[in-house]
PDB file of C-alpha atoms in Angstrom:
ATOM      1  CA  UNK X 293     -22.307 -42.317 -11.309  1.00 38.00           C
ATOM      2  CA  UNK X 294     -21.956 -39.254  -8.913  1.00 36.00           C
ATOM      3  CA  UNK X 295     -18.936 -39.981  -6.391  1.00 38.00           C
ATOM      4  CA  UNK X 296     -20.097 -39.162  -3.013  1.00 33.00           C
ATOM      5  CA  UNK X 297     -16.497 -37.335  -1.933  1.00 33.00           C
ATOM      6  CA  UNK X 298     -17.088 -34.973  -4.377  1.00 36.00           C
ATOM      7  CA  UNK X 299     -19.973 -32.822  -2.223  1.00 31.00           C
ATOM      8  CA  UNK X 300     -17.012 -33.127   0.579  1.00 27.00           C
ATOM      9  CA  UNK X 301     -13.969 -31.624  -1.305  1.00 33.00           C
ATOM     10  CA  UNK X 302     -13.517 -27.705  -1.274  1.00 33.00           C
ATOM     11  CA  UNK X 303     -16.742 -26.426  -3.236  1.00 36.00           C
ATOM     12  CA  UNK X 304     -14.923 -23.777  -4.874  1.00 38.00           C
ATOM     13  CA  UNK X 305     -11.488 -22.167  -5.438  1.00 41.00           C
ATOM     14  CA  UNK X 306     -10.885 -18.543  -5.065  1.00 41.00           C
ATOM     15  CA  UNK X 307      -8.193 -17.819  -7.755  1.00 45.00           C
ATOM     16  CA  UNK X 308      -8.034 -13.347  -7.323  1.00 46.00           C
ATOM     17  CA  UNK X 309     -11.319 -12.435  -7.740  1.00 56.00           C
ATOM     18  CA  UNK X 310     -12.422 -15.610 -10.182  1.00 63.00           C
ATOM     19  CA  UNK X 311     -14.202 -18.205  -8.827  1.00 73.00           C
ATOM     20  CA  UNK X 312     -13.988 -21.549 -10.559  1.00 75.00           C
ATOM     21  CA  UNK X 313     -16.701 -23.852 -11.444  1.00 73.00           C
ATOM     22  CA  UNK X 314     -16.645 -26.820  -8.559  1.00 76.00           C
ATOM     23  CA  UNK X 315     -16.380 -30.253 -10.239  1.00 82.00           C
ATOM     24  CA  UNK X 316     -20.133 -31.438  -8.810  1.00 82.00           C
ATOM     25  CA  UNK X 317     -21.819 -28.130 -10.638  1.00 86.00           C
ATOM     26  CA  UNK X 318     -19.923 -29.103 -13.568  1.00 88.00           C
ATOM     27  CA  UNK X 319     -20.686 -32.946 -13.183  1.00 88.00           C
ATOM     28  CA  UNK X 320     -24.605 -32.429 -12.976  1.00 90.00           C
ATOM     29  CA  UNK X 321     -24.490 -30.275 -15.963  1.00 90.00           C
ATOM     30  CA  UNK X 322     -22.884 -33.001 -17.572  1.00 88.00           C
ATOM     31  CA  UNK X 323     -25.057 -35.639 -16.308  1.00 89.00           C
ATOM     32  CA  UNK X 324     -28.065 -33.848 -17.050  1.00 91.00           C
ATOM     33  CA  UNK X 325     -27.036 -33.356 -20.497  1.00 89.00           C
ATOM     34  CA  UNK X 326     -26.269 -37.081 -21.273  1.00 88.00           C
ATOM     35  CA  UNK X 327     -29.708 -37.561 -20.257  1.00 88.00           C
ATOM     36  CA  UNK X 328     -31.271 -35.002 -22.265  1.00 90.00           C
ATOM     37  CA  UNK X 329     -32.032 -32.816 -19.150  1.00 93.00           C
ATOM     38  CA  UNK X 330     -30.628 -29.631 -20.167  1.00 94.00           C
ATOM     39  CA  UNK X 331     -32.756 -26.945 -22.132  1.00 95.00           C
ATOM     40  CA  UNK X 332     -30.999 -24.165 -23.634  1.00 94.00           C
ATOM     41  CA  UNK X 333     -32.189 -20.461 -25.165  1.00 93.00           C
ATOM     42  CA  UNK X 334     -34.558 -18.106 -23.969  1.00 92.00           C
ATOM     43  CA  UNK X 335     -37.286 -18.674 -25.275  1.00 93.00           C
ATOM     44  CA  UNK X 336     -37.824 -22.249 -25.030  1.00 94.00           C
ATOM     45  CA  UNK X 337     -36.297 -21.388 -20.874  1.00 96.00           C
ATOM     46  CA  UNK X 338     -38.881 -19.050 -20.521  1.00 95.00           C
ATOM     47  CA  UNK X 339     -41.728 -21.440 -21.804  1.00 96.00           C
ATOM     48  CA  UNK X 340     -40.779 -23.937 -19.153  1.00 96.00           C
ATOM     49  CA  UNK X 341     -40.232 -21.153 -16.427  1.00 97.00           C
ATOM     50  CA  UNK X 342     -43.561 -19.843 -16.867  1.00 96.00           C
ATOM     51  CA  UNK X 343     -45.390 -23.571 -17.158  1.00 96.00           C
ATOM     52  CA  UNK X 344     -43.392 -25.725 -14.837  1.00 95.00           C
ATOM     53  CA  UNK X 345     -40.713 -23.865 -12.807  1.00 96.00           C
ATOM     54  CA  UNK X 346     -40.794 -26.968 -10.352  1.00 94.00           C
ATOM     55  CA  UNK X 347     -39.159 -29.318 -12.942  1.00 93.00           C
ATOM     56  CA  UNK X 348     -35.929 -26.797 -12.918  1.00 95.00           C
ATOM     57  CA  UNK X 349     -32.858 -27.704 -10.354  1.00 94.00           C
ATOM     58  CA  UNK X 350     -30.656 -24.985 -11.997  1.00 95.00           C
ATOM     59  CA  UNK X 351     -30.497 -21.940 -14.210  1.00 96.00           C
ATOM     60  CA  UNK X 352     -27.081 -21.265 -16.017  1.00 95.00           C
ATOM     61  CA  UNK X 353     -26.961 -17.583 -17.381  1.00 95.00           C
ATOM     62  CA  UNK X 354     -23.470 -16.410 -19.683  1.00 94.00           C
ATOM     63  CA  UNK X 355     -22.310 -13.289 -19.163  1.00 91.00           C
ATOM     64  CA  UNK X 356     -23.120 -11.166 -22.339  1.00 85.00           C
ATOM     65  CA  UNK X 357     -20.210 -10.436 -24.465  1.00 80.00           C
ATOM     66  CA  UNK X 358     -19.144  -7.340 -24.949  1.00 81.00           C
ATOM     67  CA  UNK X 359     -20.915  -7.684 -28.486  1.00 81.00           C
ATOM     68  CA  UNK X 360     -23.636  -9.375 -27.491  1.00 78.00           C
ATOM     69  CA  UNK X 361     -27.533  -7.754 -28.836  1.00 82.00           C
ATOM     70  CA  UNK X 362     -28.491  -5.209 -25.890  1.00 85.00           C
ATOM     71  CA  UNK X 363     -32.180  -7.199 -25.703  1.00 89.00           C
ATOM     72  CA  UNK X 364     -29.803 -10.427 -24.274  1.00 88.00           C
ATOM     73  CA  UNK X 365     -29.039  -8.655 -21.119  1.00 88.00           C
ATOM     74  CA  UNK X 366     -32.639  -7.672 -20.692  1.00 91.00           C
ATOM     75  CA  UNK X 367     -33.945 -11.053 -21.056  1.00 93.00           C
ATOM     76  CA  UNK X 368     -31.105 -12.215 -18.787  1.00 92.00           C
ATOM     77  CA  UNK X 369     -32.352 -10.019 -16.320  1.00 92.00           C
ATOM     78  CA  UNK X 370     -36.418 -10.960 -16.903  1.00 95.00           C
ATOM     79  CA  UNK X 371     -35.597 -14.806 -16.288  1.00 96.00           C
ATOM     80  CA  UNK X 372     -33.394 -13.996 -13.625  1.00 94.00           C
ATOM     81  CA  UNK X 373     -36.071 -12.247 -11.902  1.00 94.00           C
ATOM     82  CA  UNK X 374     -38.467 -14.721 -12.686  1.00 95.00           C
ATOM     83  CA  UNK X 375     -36.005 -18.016 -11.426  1.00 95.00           C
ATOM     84  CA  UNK X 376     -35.541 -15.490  -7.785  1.00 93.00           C
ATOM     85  CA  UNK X 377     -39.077 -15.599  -7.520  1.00 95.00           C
ATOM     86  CA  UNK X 378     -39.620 -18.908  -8.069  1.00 95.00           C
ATOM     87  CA  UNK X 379     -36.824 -20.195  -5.697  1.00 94.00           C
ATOM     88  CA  UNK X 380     -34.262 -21.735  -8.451  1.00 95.00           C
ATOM     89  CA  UNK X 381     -30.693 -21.081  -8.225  1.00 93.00           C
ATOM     90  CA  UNK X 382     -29.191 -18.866 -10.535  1.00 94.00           C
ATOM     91  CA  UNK X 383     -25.456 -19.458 -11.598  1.00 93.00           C
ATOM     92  CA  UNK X 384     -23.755 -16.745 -13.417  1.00 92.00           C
ATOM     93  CA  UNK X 385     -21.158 -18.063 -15.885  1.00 92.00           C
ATOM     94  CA  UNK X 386     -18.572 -16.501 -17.721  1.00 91.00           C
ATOM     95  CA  UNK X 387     -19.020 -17.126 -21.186  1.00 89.00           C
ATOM     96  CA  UNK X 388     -21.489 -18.620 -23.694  1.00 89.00           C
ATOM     97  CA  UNK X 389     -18.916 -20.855 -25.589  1.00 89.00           C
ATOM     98  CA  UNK X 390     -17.097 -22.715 -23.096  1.00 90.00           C
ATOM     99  CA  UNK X 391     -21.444 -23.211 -21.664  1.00 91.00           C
ATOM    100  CA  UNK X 392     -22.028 -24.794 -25.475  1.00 90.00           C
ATOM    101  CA  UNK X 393     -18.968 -26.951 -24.877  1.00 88.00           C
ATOM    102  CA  UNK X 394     -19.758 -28.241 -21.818  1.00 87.00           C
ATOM    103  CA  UNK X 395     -23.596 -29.346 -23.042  1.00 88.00           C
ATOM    104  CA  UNK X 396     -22.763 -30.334 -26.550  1.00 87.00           C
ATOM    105  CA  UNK X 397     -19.589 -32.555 -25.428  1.00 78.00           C
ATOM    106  CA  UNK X 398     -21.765 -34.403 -23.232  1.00 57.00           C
ATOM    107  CA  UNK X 399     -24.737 -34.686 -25.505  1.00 55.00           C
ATOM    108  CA  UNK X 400     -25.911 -37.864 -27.413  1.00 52.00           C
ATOM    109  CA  UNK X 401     -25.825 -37.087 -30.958  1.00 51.00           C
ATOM    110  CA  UNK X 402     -29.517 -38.152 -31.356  1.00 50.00           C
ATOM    111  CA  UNK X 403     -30.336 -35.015 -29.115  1.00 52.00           C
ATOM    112  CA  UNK X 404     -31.602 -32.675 -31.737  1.00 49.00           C
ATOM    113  CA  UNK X 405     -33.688 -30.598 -28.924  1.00 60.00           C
ATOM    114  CA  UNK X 406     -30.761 -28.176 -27.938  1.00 66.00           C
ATOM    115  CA  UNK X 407     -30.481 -24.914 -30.485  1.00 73.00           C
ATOM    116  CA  UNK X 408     -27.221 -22.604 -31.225  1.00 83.00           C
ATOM    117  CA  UNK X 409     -28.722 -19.899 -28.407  1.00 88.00           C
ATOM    118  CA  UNK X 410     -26.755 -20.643 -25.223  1.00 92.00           C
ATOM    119  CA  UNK X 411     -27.850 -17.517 -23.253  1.00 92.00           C
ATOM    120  CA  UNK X 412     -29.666 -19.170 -21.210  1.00 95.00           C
ATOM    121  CA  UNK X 413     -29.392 -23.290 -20.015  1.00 96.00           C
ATOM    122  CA  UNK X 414     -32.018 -24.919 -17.720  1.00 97.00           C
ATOM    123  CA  UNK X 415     -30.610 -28.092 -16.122  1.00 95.00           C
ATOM    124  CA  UNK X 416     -34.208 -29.467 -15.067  1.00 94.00           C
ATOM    125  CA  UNK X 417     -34.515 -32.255 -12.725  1.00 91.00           C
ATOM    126  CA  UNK X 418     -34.768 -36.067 -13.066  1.00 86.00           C
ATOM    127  CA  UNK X 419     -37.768 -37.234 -14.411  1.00 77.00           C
ATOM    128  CA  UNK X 420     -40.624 -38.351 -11.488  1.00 61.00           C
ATOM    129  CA  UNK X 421     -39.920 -41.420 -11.127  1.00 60.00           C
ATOM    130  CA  UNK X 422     -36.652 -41.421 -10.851  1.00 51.00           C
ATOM    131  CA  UNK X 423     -36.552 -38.106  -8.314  1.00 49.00           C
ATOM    132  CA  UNK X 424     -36.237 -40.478  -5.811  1.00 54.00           C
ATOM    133  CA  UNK X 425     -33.098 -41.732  -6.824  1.00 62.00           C
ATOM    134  CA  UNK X 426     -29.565 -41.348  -4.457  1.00 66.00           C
ATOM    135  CA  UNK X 427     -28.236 -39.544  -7.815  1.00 72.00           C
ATOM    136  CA  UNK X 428     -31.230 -36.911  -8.221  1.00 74.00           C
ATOM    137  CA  UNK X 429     -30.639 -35.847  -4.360  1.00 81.00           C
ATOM    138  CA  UNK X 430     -26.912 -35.871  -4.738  1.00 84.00           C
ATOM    139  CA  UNK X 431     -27.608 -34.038  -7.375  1.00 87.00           C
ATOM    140  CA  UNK X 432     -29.492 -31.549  -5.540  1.00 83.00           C
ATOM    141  CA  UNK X 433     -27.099 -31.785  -2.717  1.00 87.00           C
ATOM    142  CA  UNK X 434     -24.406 -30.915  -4.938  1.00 87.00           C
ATOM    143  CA  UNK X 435     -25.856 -27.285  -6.453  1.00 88.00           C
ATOM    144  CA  UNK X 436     -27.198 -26.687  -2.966  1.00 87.00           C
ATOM    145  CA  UNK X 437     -23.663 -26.917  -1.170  1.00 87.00           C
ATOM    146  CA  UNK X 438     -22.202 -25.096  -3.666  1.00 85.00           C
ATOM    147  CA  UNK X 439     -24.552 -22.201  -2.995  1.00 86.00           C
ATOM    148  CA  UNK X 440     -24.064 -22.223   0.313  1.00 86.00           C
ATOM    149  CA  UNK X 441     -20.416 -22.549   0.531  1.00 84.00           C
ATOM    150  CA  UNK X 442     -20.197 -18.940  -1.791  1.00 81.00           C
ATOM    151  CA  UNK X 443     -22.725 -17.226   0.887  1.00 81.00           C
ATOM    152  CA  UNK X 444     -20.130 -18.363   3.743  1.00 82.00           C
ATOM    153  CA  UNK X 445     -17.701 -16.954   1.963  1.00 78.00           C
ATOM    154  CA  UNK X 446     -19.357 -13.349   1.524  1.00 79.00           C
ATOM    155  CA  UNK X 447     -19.229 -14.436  -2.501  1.00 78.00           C
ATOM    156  CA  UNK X 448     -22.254 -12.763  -4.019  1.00 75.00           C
ATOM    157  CA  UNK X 449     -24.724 -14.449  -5.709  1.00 70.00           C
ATOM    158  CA  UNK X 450     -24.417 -12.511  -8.862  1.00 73.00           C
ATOM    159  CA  UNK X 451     -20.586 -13.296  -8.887  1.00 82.00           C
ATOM    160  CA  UNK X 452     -19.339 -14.715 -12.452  1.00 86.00           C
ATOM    161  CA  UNK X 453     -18.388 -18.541 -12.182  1.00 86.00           C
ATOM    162  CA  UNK X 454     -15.179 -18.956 -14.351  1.00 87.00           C
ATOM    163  CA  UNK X 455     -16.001 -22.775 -16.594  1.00 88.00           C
ATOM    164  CA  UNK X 456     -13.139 -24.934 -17.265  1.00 86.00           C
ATOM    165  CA  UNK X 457     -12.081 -24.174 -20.843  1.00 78.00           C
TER     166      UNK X 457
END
């Protein structure tokens, strides 16, 4: 259950030029995973961005490691695009792992719908009829504060979000 104080608390902490994940991001992420509301790699994000963009609260993008295939940062950049126009939040994450951590840790291990390609994560909303729900709008509430509190604060919407990990 999503505690109410937690949209009131401090969204964000400013720690140099790292901002940290707040704990409601991090808690729908994890609620959404338990209930098998997170979809992860691009091409299965892409499918549901093109088909039904309404269904997605949230788009979670890793920064590329240093590494990383030069075609990842090009699809980053397509879906990004694509989210913008479509009006869903983008949240810029620093890495890929501590993403798979986060989803996996919370996933039931009868989930066999989320692949090894965490370059993209789609945290979608609550099924219809339970949109209605206090928990889908906190929900909501939560990613939307957040959003606003880093435009207040002159933090860029392309800034890196530092996960816990």
């Amino acid at each position: 259950m999503l505690d109410i104080g937690e949209t009131l608390q401090l969204m964000y902490l400013l720690n140099g030029s790292s901002i940290k994940a707040c704990p409601g991001v991090l808690k729908v992420l994890q609620n959404a995973s338990k209930q098998e509301r997170v979809v992860n790699g691009v091409h299965k994000c892409a499918a549901i961005l093109e088909n039904d963009p309404d269904a997605v609260m949230l788009c979670i993008l890793p920064q590329p490691s240093e590494d990383a295939d030069v075609t990842i940062n090009i699809e980053q950049t397509l879906i990004k695009a694509h989210c913008w126009e479509s009006g869903i939040r983008v949240l810029k994450v620093d890495c890929c792992k501590k993403l798979e951590m986060l989803v996996l840790d919370n996933t039931q291990p009868t989930n066999h719908s989320l692949n090894s390609d965490f370059s993209c994560v789609l945290v979608l909303f609550p099924k219809v009829e339970a949109s209605d729900s206090p928990d889908a709008e906190k929900e909501w509430k939560m990613i939307d504060d957040f959003f606003k509190k880093m435009l207040m604060h002159g933090v860029p919407h392309w800034h890196v979000i530092e996960l816990p990990g």
